[in-house]
mmCIF file of C-alpha atoms in Angstrom:
data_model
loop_
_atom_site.group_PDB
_atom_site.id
_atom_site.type_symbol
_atom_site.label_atom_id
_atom_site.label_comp_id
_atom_site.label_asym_id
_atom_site.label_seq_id
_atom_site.Cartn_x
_atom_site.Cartn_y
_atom_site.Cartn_z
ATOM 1 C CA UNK A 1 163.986 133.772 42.316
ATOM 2 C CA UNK A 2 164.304 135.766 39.333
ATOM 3 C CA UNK A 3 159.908 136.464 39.738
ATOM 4 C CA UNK A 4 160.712 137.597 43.090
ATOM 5 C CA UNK A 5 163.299 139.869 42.087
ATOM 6 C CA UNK A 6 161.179 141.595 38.907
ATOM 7 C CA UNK A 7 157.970 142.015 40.987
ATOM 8 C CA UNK A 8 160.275 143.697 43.893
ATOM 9 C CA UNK A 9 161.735 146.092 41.589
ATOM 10 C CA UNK A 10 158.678 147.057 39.911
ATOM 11 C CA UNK A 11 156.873 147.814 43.082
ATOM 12 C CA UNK A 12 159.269 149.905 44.349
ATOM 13 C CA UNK A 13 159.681 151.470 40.663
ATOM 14 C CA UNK A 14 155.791 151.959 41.022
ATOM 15 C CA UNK A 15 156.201 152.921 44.757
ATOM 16 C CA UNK A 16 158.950 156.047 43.476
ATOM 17 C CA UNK A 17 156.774 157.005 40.490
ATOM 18 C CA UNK A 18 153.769 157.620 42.689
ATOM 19 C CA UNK A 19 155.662 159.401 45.289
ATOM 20 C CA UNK A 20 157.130 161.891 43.041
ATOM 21 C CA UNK A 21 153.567 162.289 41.429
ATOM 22 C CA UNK A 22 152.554 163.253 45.150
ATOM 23 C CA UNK A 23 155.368 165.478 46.033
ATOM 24 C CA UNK A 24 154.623 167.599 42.483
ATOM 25 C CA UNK A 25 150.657 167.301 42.963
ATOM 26 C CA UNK A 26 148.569 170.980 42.664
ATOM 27 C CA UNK A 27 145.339 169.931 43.106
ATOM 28 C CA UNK A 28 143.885 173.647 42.415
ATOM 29 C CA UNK A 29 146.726 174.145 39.704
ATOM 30 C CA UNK A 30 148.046 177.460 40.817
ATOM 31 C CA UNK A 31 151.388 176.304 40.540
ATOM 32 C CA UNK A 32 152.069 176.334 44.042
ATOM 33 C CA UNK A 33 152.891 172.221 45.034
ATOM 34 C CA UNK A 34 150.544 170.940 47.816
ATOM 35 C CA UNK A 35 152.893 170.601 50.255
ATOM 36 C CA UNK A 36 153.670 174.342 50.253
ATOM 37 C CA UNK A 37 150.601 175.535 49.522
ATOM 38 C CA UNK A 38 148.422 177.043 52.100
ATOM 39 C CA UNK A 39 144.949 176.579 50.080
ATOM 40 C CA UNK A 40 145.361 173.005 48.576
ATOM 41 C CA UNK A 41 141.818 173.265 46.825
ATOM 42 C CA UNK A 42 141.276 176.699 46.162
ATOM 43 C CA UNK A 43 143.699 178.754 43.347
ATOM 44 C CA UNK A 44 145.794 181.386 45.103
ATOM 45 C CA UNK A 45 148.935 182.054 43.138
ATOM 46 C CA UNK A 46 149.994 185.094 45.516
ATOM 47 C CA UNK A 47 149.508 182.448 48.278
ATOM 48 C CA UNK A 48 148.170 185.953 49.940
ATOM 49 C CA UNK A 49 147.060 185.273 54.039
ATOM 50 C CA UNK A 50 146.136 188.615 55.752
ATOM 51 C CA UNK A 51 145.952 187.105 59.445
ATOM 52 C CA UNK A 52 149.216 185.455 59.361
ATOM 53 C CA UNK A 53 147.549 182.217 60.303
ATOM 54 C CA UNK A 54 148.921 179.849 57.880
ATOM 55 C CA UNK A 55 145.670 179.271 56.021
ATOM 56 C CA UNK A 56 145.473 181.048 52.600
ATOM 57 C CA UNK A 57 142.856 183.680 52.084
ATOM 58 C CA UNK A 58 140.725 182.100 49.787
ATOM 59 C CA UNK A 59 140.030 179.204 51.751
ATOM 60 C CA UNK A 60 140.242 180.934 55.148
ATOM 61 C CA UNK A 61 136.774 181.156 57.293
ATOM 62 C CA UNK A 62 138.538 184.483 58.834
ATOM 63 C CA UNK A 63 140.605 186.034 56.786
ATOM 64 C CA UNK A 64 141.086 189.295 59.197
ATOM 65 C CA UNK A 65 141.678 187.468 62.687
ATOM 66 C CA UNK A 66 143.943 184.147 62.750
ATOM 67 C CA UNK A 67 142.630 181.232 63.509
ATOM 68 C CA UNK A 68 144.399 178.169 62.579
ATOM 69 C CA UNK A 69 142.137 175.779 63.797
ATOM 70 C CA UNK A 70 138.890 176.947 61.089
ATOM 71 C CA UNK A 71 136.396 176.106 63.513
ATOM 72 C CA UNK A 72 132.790 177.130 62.465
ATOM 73 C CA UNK A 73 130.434 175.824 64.841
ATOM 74 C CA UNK A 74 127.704 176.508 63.101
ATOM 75 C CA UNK A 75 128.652 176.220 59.901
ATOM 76 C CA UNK A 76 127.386 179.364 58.512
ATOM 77 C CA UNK A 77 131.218 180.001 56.737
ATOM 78 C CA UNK A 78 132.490 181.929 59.067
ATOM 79 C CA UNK A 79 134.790 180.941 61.864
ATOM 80 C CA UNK A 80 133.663 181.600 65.358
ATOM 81 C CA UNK A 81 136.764 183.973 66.017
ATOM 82 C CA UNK A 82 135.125 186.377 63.577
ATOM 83 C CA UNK A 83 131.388 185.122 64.081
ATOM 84 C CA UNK A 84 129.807 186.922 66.994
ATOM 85 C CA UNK A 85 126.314 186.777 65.107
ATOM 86 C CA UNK A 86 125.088 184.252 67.443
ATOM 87 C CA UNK A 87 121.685 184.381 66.012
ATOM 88 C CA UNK A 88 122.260 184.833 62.412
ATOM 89 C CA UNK A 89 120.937 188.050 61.542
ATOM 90 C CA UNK A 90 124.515 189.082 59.747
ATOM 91 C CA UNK A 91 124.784 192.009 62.594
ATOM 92 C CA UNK A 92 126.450 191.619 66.279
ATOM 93 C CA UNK A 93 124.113 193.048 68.223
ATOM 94 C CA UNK A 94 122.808 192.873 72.214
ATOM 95 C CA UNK A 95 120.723 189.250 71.222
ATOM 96 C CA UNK A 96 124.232 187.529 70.804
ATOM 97 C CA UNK A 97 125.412 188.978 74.029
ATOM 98 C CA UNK A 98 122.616 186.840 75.351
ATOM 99 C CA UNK A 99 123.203 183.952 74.013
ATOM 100 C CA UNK A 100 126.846 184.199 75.224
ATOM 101 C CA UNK A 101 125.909 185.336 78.676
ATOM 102 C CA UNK A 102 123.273 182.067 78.848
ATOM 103 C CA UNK A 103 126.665 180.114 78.499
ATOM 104 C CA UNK A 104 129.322 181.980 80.449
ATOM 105 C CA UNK A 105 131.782 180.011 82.457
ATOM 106 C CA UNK A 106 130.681 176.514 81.511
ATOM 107 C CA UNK A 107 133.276 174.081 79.802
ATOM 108 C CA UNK A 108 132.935 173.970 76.432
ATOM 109 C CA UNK A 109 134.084 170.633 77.111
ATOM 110 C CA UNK A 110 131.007 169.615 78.591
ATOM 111 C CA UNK A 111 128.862 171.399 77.011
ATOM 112 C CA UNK A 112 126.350 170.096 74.505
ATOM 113 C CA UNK A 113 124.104 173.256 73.402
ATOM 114 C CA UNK A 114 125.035 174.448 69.986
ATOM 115 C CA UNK A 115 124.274 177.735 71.602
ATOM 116 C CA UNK A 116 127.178 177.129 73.768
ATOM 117 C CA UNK A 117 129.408 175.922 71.495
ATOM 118 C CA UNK A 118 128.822 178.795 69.024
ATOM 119 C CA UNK A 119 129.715 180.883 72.192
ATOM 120 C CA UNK A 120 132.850 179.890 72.610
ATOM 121 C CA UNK A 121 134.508 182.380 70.342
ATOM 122 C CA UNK A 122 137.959 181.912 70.903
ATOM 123 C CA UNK A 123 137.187 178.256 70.838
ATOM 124 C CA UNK A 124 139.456 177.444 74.493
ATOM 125 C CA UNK A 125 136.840 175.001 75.474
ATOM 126 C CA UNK A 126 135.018 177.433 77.909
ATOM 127 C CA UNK A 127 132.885 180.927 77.293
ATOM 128 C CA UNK A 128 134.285 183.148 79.038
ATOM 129 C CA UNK A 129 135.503 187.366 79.032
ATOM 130 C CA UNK A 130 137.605 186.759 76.475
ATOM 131 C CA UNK A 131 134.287 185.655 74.240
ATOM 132 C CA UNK A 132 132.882 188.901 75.094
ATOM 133 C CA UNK A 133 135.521 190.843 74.714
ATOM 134 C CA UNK A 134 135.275 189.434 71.079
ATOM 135 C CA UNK A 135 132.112 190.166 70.808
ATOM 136 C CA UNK A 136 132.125 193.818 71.847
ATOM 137 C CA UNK A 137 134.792 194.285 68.763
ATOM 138 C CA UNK A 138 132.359 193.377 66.357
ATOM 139 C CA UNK A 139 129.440 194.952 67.900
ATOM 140 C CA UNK A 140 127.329 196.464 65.360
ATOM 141 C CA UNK A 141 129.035 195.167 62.721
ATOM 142 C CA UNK A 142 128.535 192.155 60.419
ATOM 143 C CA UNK A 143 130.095 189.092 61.123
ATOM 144 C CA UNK A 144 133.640 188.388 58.830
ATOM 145 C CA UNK A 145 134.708 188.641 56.409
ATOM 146 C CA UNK A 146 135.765 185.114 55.049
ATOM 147 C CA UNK A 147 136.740 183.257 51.848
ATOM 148 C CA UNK A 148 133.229 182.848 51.264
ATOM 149 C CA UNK A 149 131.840 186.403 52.125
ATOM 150 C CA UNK A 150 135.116 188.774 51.506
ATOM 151 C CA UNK A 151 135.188 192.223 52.175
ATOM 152 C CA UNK A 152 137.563 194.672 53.800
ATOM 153 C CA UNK A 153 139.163 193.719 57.667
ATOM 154 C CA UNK A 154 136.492 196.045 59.946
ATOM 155 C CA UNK A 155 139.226 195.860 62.709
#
């Protein structure tokens, strides 16, 4: 018994040590803990977030317009809420408006194009006004800004 009773207590000695190691982690040492901080991997002291969406500026894809969920359908770093530069050129212009209209009204849900899904702006599963509304915000201006191409909110 007395085995039993020195390998319980030093697992859950072990199991305590590495829980307070996780609780205290800062994996992008900023000195904000990663529990509380809203850019685990990237240092942001000020823990600054313009858009209010709970993801920290310097790891957010849209840093002027929230958008909790980051998605980036194309993957071009910058999330679709703030990425109406369907084609890539780095200006919304009357091409993307094409590419939106070529999608309007179907599910996102069943919808395989990566035009489509790139589309879908506010990312509700369907392309729809609101999408163009979006767009026309942004028209004539770049896509962004993000973490990885900052600049000042346009809107």
């Amino acid at each position: 018994m007395r085995f039993r009773s020195v390998f319980i207590l030093s697992a859950a000695t072990l199991l305590i040590s590495v829980g307070t190691q996780a609780r205290a982690a800062d994996s992008d040492g900023d000195g904000i803990r990663n529990a509380l901080d809203n850019c685990k991997l990237d240092y942001n002291p000020g823990q600054e977030d313009e858009d209010l969406d709970l993801i920290g500026d310097a790891c957010d894809n849209c840093t002027c317009v929230g958008n909790p969920g980051q998605v980036d359908a194309n993957n071009d770093g910058f999330g679709n809420r703030c990425d109406p530069d369907l084609n890539d050129d780095m200006i919304v212009g009357g091409p993307d408006v094409g590419i939106i209209w070529q999608c309007f009204n179907m599910p996102g849900g069943r919808v395989t194009s990566h035009r489509c899904k790139i589309s879908d702006l506010d990312t509700n599963g369907t392309v729809d006004a609101a999408d163009v509304l979006i767009w026309e915000n942004y028209f004539a201006m770049p896509p962004g800004p993000s973490a990885m191409y900052p600049d000042e909110c346009p809107l």
